[in-house]
Coordinates of C-alpha atoms in Angstrom, one line a residue:
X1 CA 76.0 26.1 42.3
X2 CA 73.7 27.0 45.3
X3 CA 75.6 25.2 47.7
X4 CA 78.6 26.8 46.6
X5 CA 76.7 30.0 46.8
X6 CA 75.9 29.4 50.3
X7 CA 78.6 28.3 51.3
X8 CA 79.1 28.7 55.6
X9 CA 75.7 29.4 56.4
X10 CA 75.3 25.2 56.1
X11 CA 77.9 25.1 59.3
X12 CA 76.0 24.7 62.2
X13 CA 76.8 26.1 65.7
X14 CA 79.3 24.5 67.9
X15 CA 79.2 23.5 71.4
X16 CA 82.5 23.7 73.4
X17 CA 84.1 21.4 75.7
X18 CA 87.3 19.6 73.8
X19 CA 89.1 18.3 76.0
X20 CA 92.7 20.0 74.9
X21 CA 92.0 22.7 72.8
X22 CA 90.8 25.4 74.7
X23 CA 86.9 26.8 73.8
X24 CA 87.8 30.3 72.9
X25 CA 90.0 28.2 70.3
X26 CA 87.2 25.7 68.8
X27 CA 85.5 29.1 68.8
X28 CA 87.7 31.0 66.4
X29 CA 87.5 27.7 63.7
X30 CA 84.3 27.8 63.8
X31 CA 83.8 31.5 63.0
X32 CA 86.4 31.1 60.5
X33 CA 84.5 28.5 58.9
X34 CA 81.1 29.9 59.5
X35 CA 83.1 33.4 57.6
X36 CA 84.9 31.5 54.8
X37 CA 87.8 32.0 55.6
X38 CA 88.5 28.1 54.6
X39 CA 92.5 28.0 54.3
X40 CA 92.8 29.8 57.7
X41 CA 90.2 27.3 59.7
X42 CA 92.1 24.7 58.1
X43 CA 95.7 25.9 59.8
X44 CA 93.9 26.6 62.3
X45 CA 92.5 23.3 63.2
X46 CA 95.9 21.7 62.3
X47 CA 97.8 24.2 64.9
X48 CA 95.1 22.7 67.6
X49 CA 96.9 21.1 70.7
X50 CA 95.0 17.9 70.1
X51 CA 94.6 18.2 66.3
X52 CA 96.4 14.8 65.9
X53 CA 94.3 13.0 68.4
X54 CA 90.8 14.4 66.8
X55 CA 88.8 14.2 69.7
X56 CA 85.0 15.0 68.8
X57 CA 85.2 18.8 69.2
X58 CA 87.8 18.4 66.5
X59 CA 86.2 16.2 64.2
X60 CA 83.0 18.0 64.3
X61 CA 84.9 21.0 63.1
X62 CA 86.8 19.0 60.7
X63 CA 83.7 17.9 59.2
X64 CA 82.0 21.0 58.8
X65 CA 85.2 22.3 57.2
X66 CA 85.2 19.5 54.7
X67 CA 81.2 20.6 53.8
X68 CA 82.6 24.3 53.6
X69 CA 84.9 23.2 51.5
X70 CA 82.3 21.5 48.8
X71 CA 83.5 17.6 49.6
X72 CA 79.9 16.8 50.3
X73 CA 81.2 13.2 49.8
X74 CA 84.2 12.9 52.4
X75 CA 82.0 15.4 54.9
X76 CA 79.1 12.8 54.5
X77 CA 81.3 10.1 55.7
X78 CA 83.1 12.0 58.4
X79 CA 79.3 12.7 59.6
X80 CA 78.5 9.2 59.3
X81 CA 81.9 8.2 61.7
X82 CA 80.9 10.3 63.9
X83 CA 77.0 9.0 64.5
X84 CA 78.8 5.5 64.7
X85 CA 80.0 6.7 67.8
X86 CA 77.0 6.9 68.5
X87 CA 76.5 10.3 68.6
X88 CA 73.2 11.9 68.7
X89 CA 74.8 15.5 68.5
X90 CA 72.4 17.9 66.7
X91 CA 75.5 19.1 64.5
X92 CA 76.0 15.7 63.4
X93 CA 72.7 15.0 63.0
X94 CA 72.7 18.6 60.8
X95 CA 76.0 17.4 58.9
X96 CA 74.4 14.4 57.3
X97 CA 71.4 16.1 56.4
X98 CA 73.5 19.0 54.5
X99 CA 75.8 16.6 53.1
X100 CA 72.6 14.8 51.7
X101 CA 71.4 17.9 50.5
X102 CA 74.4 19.4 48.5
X103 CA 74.4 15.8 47.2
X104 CA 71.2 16.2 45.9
X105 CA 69.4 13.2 48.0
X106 CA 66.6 15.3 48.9
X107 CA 64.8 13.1 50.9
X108 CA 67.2 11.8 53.1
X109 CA 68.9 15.6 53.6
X110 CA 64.6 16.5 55.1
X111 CA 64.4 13.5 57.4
X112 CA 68.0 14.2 59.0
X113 CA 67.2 18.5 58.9
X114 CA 63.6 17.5 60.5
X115 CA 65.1 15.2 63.3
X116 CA 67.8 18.1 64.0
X117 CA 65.6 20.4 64.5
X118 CA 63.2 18.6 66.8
X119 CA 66.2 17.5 68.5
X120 CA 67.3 21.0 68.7
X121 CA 64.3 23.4 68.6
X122 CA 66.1 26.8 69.7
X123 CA 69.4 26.6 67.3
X124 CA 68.2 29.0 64.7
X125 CA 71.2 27.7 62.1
X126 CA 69.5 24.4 62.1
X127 CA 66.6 25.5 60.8
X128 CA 68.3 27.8 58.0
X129 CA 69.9 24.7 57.1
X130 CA 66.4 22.7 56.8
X131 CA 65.7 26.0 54.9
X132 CA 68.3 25.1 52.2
X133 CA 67.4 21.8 52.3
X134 CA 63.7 22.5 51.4
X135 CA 65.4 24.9 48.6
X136 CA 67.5 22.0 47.3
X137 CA 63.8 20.3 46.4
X138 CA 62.5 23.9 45.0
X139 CA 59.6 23.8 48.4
X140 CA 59.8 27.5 48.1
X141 CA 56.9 27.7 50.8
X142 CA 58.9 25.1 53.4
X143 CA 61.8 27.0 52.9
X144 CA 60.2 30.1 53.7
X145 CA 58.8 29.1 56.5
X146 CA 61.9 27.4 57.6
X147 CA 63.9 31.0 58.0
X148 CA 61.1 32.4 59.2
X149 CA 61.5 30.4 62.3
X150 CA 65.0 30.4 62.0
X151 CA 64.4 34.4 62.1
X152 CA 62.4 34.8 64.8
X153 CA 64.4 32.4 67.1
X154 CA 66.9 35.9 66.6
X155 CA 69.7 34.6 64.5
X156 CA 72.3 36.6 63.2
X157 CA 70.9 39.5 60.6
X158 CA 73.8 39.2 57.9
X159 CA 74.1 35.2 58.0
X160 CA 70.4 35.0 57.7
X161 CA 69.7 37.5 55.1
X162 CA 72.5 35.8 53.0
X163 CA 70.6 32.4 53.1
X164 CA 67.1 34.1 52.7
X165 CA 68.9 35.6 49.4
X166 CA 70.0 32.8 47.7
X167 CA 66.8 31.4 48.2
X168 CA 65.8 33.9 46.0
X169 CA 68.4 34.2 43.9
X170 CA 68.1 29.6 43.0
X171 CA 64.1 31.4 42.1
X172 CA 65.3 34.0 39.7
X173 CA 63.7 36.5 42.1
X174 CA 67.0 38.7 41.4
X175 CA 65.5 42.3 42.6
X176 CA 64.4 40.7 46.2
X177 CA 67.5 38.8 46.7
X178 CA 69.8 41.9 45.8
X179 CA 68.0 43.9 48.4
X180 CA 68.5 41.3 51.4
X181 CA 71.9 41.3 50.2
X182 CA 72.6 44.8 51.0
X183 CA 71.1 44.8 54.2
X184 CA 73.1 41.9 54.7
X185 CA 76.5 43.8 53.9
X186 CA 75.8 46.5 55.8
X187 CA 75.5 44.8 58.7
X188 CA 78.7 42.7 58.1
X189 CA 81.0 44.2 55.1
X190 CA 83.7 41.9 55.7
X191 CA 81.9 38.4 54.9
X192 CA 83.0 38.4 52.0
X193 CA 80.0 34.9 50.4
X194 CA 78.0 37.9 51.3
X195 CA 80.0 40.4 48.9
X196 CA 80.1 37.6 46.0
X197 CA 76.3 36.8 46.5
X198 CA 75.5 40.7 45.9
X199 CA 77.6 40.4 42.6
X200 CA 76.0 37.7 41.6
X201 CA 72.2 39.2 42.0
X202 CA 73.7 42.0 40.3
X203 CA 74.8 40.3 37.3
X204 CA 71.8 38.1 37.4
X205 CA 69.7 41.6 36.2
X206 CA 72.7 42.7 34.3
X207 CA 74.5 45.3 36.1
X208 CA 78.4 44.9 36.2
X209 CA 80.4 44.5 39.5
X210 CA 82.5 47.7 40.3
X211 CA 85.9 47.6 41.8
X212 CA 86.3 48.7 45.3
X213 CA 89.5 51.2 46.2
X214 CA 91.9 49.4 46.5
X215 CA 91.1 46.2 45.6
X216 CA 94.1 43.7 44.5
X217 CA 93.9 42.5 41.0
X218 CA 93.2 38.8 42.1
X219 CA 90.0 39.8 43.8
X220 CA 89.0 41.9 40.9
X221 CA 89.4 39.3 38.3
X222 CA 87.6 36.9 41.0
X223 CA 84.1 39.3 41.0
X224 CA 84.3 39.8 37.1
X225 CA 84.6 35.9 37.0
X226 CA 81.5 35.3 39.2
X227 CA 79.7 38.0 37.8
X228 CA 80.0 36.7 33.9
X229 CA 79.2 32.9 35.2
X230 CA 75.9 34.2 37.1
X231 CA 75.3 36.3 34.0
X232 CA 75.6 33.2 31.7
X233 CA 72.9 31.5 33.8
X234 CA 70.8 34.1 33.3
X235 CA 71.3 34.0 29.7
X236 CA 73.0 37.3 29.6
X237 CA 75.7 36.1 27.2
X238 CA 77.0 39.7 25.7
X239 CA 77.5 40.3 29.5
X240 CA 79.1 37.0 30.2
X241 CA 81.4 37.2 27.4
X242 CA 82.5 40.8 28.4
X243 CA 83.4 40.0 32.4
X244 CA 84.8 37.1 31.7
X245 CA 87.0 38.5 28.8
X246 CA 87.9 41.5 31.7
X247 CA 88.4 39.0 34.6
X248 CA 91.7 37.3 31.8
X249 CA 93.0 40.5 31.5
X250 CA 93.0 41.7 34.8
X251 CA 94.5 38.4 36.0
X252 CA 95.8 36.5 33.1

């Protein structure tokens, strides 16, 4: 569930130069992934001029999608390609060790996060990922310490305060992570991992999700749904029962 809760912040940051596909190009994937906007990164990558050849920008990207995307398994291997190349890229490097960690081989997920980031001191997103990774093996401290760095390297406010949150949501530490959520949203109210996150710590301490003007049934029945899930790990079952029983009827 925390990986799924986290979702883009384990994409790490892309260096340009594909050889076809132009960099402002590789540039919008990745924000779409980094954004979860997962089915249009997909189209996007397939509409790339030089989609069909994958050269390693591509692959990269396709990789990371795959992670996005919660198929640790087929990300792990496309990771593992790509080292074969050999490839000591820090966002490979970073690939295996998150697709270690959402597979739960803890061990393996620190030893490729640690190499990454002495590889690759100054990219903050490499040391929120080791953050995770530390939070896969409940090393609240290491985590801690891992987005402080990754903080004070100057990473991006809403990305960082989303993976800071669900640090403290995985504690049970509901009040603190609701609060970084909602500096997190205001400074970026369209991410919408950021928007379900905030539902989530919500429900956690049982307060319902309220609907938004103008929000489309689909996406209504979508925030009940993770609202009476989080509520049901947090043994909040009258509340569970009751989102979840809204979430049918507003999108049966």
């Amino acid at each position: 569930v925390s990986h799924g809760l986290r979702l883009l912040s384990l994409a790490a940051l892309f260096a340009c130069g594909a050889a076809s596909a132009a960099p402002d190009d590789l540039a919008l994937v990745d924000a779409a992934i980094r954004g979860g906007r997962l089915v249009q990164a997909q189209t996007m990558l397939d509409l790339l001029p030089d989609a069909k050849s994958d050269t390693f920008e591509v692959a990269v990207l396709r990789a990371q999608l795959m992670l996005a995307q919660g198929r640790y398994a087929d990300a792990e291997r496309a990771f593992a390609k790509l080292a074969a190349t050999p490839s000591d890229d820090c966002r490979v490097i970073a690939g295996l060790g998150s697709a270690a960690a959402a597979l739960r081989h803890i061990d393996a997920a620190l030893a490729r996060l640690q190499d990454a980031t002495a590889r690759c001191p100054a990219d903050w997103r490499l040391w929120a990922d080791l953050g995770h990774a530390y939070d896969s093996g409940a090393r609240w401290n290491d985590s801690k310490a891992a987005y402080d760095h990754a903080s004070a390297l100057g990473g991006p406010r809403a990305s960082l305060l989303n993976d800071m949150a669900v640090s403290m949501l995985m504690q049970h530490r509901y009040p603190e992570a609701r609060a970084l959520l909602q500096q997190a949203l205001a400074a970026d109210p369209d991410d919408r991992r950021i928007a379900n996150n905030l539902d989530i710590a919500a429900a956690s301490m049982g307060e319902p999700p309220v609907r938004g003007r103008g929000e489309d049934a689909a996406r209504w029945a979508e925030r009940l749904s993770n609202a009476g899930y989080a509520a049901s790990l947090a043994g909040r079952d009258d509340d569970a029962r009751a989102w979840l029983t809204q979430s049918i009827a507003a999108a049966p």
